[in-house]
Coordinates of N, CA and C and ligand atoms in Angstrom, one line a residue:
X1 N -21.4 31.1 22.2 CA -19.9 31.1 22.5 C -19.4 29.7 22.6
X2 N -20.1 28.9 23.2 CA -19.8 27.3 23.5 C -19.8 26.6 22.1
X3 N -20.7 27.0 20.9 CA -21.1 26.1 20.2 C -20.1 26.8 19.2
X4 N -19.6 27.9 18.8 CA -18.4 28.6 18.1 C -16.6 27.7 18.5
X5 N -16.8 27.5 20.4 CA -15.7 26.9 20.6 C -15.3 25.7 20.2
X6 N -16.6 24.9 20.0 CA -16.4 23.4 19.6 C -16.5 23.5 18.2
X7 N -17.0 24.5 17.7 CA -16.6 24.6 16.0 C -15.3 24.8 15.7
X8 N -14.8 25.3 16.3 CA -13.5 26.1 16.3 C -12.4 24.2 16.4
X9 N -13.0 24.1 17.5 CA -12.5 22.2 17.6 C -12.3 21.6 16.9
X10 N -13.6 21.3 16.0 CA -13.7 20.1 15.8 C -13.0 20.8 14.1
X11 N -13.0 21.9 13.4 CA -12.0 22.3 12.4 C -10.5 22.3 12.8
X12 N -10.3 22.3 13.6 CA -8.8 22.0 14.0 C -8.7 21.1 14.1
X13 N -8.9 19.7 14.2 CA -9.2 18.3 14.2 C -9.2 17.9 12.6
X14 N -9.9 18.3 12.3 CA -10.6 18.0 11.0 C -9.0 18.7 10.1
X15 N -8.8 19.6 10.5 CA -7.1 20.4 9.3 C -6.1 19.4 9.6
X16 N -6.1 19.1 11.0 CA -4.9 18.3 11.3 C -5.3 17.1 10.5
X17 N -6.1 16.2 10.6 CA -5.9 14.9 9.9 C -5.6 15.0 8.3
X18 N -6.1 16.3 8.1 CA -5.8 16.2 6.4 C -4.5 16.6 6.3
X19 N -3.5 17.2 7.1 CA -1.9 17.5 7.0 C -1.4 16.5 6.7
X20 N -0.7 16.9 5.1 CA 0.1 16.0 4.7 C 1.3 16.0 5.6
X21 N 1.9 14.9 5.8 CA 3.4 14.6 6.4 C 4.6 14.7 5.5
X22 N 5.4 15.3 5.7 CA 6.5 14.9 4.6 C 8.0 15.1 6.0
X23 N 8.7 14.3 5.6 CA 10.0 13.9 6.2 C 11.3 14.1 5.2
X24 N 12.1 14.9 5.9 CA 13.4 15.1 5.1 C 14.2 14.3 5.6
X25 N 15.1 13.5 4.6 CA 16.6 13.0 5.3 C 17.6 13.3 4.0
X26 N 18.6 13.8 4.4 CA 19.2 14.5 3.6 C 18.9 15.0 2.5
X27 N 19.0 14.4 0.8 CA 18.6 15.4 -0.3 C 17.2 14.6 -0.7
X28 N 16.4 13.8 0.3 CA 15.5 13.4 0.4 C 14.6 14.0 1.0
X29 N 13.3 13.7 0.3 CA 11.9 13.8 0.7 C 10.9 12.8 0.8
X30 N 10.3 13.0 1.6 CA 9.2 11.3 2.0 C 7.8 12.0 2.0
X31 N 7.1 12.2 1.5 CA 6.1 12.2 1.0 C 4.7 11.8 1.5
X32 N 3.7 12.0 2.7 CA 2.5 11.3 3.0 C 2.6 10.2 3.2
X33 N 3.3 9.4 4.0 CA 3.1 7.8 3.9 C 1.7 7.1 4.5
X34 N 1.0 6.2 4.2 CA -0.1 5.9 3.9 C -0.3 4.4 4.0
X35 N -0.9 3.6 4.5 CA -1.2 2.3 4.3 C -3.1 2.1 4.4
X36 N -3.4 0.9 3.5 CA -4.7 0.5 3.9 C -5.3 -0.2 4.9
X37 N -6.1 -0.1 5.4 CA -6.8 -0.7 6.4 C -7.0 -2.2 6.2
X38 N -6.8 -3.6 7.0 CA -6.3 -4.8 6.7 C -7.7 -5.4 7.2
X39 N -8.3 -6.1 6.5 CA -9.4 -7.0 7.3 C -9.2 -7.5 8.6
X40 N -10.1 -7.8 9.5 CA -9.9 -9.1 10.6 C -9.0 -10.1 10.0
X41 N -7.9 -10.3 10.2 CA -6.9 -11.7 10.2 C -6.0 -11.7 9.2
X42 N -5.9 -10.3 8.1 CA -5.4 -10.7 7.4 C -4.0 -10.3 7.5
X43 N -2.8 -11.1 7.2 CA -1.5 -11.2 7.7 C -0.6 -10.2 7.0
X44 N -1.1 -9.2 5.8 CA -0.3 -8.7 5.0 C -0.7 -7.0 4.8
X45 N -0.3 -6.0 4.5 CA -0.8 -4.8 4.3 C 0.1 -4.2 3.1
X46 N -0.1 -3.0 2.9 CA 0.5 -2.3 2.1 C 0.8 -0.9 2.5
X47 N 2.0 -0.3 2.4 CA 2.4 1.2 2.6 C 2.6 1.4 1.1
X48 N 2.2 2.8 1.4 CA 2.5 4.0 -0.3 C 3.5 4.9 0.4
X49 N 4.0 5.7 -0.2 CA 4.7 7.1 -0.3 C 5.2 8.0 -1.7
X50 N 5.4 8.3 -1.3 CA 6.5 9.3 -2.9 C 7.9 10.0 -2.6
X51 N 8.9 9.4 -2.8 CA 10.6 10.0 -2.5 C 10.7 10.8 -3.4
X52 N 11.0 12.1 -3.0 CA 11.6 12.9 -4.1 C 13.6 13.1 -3.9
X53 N 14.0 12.7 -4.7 CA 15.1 13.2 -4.5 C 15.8 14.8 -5.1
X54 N 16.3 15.5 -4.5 CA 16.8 16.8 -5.0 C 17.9 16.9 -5.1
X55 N 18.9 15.5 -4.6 CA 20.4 15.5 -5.0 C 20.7 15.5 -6.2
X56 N 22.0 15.4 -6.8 CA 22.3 15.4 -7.9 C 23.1 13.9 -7.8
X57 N 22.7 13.1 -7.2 CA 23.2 11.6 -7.5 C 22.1 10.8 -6.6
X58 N 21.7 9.3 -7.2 CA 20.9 8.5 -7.4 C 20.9 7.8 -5.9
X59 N 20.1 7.2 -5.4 CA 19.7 6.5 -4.1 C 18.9 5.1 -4.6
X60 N 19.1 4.0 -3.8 CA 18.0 3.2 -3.4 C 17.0 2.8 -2.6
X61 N 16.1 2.6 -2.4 CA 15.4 2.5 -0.9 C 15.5 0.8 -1.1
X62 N 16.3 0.3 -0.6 CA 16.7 -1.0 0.4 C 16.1 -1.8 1.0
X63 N 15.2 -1.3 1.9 CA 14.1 -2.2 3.0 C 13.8 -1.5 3.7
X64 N 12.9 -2.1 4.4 CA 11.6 -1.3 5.5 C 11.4 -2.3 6.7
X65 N 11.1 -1.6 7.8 CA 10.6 -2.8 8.9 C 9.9 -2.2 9.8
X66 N 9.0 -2.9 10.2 CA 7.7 -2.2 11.4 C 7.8 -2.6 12.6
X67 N 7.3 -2.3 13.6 CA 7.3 -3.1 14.7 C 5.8 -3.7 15.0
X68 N 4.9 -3.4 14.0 CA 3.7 -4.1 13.8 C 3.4 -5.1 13.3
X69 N 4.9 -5.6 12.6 CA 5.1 -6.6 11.2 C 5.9 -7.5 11.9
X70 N 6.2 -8.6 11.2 CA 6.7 -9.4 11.2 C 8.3 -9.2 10.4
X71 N 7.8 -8.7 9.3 CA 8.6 -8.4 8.5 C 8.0 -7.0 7.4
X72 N 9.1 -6.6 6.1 CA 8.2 -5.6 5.4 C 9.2 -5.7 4.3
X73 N 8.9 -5.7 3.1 CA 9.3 -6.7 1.7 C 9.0 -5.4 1.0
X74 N 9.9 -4.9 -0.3 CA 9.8 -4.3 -1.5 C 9.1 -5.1 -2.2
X75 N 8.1 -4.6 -2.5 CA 7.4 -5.4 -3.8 C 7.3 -4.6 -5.2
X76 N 7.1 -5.3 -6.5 CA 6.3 -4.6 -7.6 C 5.0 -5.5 -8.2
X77 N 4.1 -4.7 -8.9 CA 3.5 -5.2 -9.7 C 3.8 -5.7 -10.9
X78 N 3.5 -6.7 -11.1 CA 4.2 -7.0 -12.7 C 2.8 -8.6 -13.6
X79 N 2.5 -8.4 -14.3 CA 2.2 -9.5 -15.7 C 2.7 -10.7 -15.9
X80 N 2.2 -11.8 -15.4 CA 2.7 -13.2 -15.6 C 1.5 -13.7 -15.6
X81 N 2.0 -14.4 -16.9 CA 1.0 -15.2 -17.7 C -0.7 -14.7 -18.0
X82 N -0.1 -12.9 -18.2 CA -1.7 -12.7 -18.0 C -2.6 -12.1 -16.7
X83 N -1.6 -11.9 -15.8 CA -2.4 -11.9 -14.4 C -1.3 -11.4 -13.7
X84 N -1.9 -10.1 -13.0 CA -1.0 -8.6 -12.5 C -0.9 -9.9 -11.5
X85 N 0.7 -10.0 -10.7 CA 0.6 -10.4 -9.8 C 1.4 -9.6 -8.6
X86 N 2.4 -9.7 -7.6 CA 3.7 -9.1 -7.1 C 4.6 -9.5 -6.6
X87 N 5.3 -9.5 -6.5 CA 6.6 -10.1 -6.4 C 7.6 -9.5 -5.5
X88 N 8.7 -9.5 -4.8 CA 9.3 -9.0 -4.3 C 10.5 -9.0 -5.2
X89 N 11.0 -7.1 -4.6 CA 12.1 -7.1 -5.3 C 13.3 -6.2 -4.2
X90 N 14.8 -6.6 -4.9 CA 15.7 -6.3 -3.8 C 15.8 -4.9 -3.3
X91 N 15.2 -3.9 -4.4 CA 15.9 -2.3 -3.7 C 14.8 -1.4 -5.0
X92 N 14.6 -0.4 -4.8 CA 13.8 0.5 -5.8 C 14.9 1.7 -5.8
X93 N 15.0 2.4 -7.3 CA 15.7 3.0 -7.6 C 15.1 4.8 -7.4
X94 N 16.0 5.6 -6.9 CA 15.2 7.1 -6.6 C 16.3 8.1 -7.7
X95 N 16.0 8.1 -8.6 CA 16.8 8.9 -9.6 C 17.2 10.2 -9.3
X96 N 18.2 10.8 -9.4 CA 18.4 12.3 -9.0 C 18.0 12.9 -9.4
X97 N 17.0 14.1 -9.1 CA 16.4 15.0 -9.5 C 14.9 14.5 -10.1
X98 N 14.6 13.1 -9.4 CA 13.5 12.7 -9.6 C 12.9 11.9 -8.2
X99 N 11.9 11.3 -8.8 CA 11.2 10.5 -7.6 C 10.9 9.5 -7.6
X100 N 10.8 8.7 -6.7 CA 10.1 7.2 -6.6 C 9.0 7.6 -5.8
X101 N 7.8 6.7 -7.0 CA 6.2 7.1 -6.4 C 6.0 5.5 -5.6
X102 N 5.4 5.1 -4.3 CA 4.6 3.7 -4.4 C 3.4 3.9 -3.9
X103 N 2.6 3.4 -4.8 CA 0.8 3.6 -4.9 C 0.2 2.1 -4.5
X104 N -1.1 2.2 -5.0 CA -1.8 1.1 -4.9 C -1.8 0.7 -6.3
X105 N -1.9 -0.6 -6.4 CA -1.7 -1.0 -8.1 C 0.0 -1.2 -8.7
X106 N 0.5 -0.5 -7.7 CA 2.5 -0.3 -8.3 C 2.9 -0.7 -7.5
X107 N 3.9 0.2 -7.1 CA 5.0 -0.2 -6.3 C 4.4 0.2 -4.7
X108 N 5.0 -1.0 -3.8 CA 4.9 -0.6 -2.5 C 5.8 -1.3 -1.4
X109 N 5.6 -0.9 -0.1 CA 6.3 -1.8 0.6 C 5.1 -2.7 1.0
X110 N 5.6 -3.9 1.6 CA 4.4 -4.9 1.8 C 4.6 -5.2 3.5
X111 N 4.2 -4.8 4.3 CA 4.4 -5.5 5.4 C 3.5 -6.4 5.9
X112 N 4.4 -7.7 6.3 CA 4.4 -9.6 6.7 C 3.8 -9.2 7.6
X113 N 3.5 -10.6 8.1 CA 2.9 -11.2 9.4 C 2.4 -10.3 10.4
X114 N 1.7 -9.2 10.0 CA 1.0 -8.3 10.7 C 0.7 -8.9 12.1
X115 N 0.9 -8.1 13.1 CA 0.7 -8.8 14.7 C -1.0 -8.2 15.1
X116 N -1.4 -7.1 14.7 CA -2.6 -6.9 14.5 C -3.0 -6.0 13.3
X117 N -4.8 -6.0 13.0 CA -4.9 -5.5 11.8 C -4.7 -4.1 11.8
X118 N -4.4 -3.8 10.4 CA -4.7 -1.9 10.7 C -5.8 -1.2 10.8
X119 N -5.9 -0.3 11.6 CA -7.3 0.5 11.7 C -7.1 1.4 11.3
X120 N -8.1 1.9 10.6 CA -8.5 3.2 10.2 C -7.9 4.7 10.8
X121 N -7.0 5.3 10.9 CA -7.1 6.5 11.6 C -5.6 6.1 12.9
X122 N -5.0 4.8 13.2 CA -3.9 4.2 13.2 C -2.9 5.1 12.8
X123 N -2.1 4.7 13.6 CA -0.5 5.6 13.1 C 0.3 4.3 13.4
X124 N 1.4 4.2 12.1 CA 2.3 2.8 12.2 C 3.9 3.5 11.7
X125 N 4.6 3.1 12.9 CA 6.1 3.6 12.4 C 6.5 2.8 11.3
X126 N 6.9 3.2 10.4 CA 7.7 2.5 9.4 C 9.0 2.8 9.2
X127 N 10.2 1.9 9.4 CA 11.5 2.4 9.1 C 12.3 2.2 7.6
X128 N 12.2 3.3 7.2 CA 12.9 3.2 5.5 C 14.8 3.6 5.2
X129 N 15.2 2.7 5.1 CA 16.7 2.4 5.1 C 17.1 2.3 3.4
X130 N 17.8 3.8 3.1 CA 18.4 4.0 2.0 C 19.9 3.7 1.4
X131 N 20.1 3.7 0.4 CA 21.7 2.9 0.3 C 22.4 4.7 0.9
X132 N 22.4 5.4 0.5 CA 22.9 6.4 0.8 C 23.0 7.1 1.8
X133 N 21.6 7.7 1.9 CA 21.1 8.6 2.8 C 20.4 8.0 4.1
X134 N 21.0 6.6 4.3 CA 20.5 6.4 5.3 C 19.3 6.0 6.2
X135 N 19.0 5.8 7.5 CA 17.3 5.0 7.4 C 16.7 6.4 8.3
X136 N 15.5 6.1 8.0 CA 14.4 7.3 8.7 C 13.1 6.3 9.3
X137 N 12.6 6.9 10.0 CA 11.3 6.0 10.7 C 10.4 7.4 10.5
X138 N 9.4 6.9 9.9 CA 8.4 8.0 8.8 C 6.7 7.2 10.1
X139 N 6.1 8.4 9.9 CA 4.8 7.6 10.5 C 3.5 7.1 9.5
X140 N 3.5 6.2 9.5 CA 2.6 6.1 8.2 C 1.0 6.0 8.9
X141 N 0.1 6.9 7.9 CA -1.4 7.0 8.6 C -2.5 6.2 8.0
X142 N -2.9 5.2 8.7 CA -3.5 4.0 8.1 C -5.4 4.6 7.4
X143 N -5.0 4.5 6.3 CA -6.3 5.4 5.9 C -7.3 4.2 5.4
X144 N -8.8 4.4 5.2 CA -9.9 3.7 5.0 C -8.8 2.2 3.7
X145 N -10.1 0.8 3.6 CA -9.6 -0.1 2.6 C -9.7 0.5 1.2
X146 N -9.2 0.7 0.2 CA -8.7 1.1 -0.8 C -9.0 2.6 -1.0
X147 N -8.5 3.3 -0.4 CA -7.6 4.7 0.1 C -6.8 4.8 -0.8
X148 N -6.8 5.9 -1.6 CA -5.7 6.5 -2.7 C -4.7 7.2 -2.1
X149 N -4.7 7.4 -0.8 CA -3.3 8.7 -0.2 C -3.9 10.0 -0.2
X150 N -5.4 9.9 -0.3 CA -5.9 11.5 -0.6 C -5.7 12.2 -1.9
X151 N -5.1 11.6 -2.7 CA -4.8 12.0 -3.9 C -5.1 11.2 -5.4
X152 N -5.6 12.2 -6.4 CA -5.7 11.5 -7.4 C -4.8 11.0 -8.4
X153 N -5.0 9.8 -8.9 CA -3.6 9.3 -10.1 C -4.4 8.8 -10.9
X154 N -3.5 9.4 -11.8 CA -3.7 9.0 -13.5 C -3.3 7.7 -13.8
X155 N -4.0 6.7 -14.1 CA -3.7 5.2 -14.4 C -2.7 5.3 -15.7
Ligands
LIG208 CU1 2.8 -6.8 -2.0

């Protein structure tokens, strides 16, 4: 009976961490948000998610800020001179009736000056401020160092 209850446990434990998260704010959807786990000292991380939009007119997502961070920067990946590098850019576009994905390798937010590193299993508020629809504070779940979101992508 005892060893059925803690089975019973530790599978309820085990469902809950795999619950994707998704967040609505208005004709928006936020999607599993996700960051990797940061070395000892290192000052910078990365969030993913996926916005779906269901409106019938276009959004930007604007900026982001943590209270973990220092700061938290739009970035892309992009080819100069030969060598993926990234760069920051002012706003990412969420098409209507479509989505903006940010992965590892693409697009992401980048959050600065980390006050400490992220751990594994960590939960980090992240606040996402849209031209339209507004800002939301999403909890992003700090998963192992190069963590896909639980999910597979086609390169
Ligand atoms: Cu970056």
């Amino acid at each position: 009976m005892k060893t059925a209850t803690l089975a019973f446990a530790a599978l309820c434990l085990v469902a809950g961490g795999a619950t994707a998260d998704e967040y609505t704010l208005k004709s928006l959807s936020i999607d599993h948000p996700f960051a990797r786990a940061t070395p000892p000292g290192a000052k910078t991380g990365g969030a993913f998610f996926v916005v779906k939009n269901a409106g019938a007119t276009s959004d930007r997502l604007l900026g982001a800020a943590s209270p973990v961070a220092g700061g938290a920067e739009l970035h892309e990946m992009a080819m100069d001179g030969g060598v993926m590098k990234m760069r920051a850019i002012g706003a990412m576009d969420v098409p209507a009736g479509g989505k903006l994905e940010l992965k590892p390798g693409g697009l992401h937010v980048m959050m600065v000056d980390l006050k400490q590193p992220l751990k594994p299993g960590d939960k980090v508020p992240l606040t996402l401020t849209f031209e339209k629809a507004g800002s939301i504070v999403v909890s992003v779940d700090v998963e192992a160092m190069g963590a896909m979101g639980g999910m597979t992508h086609k390169q």
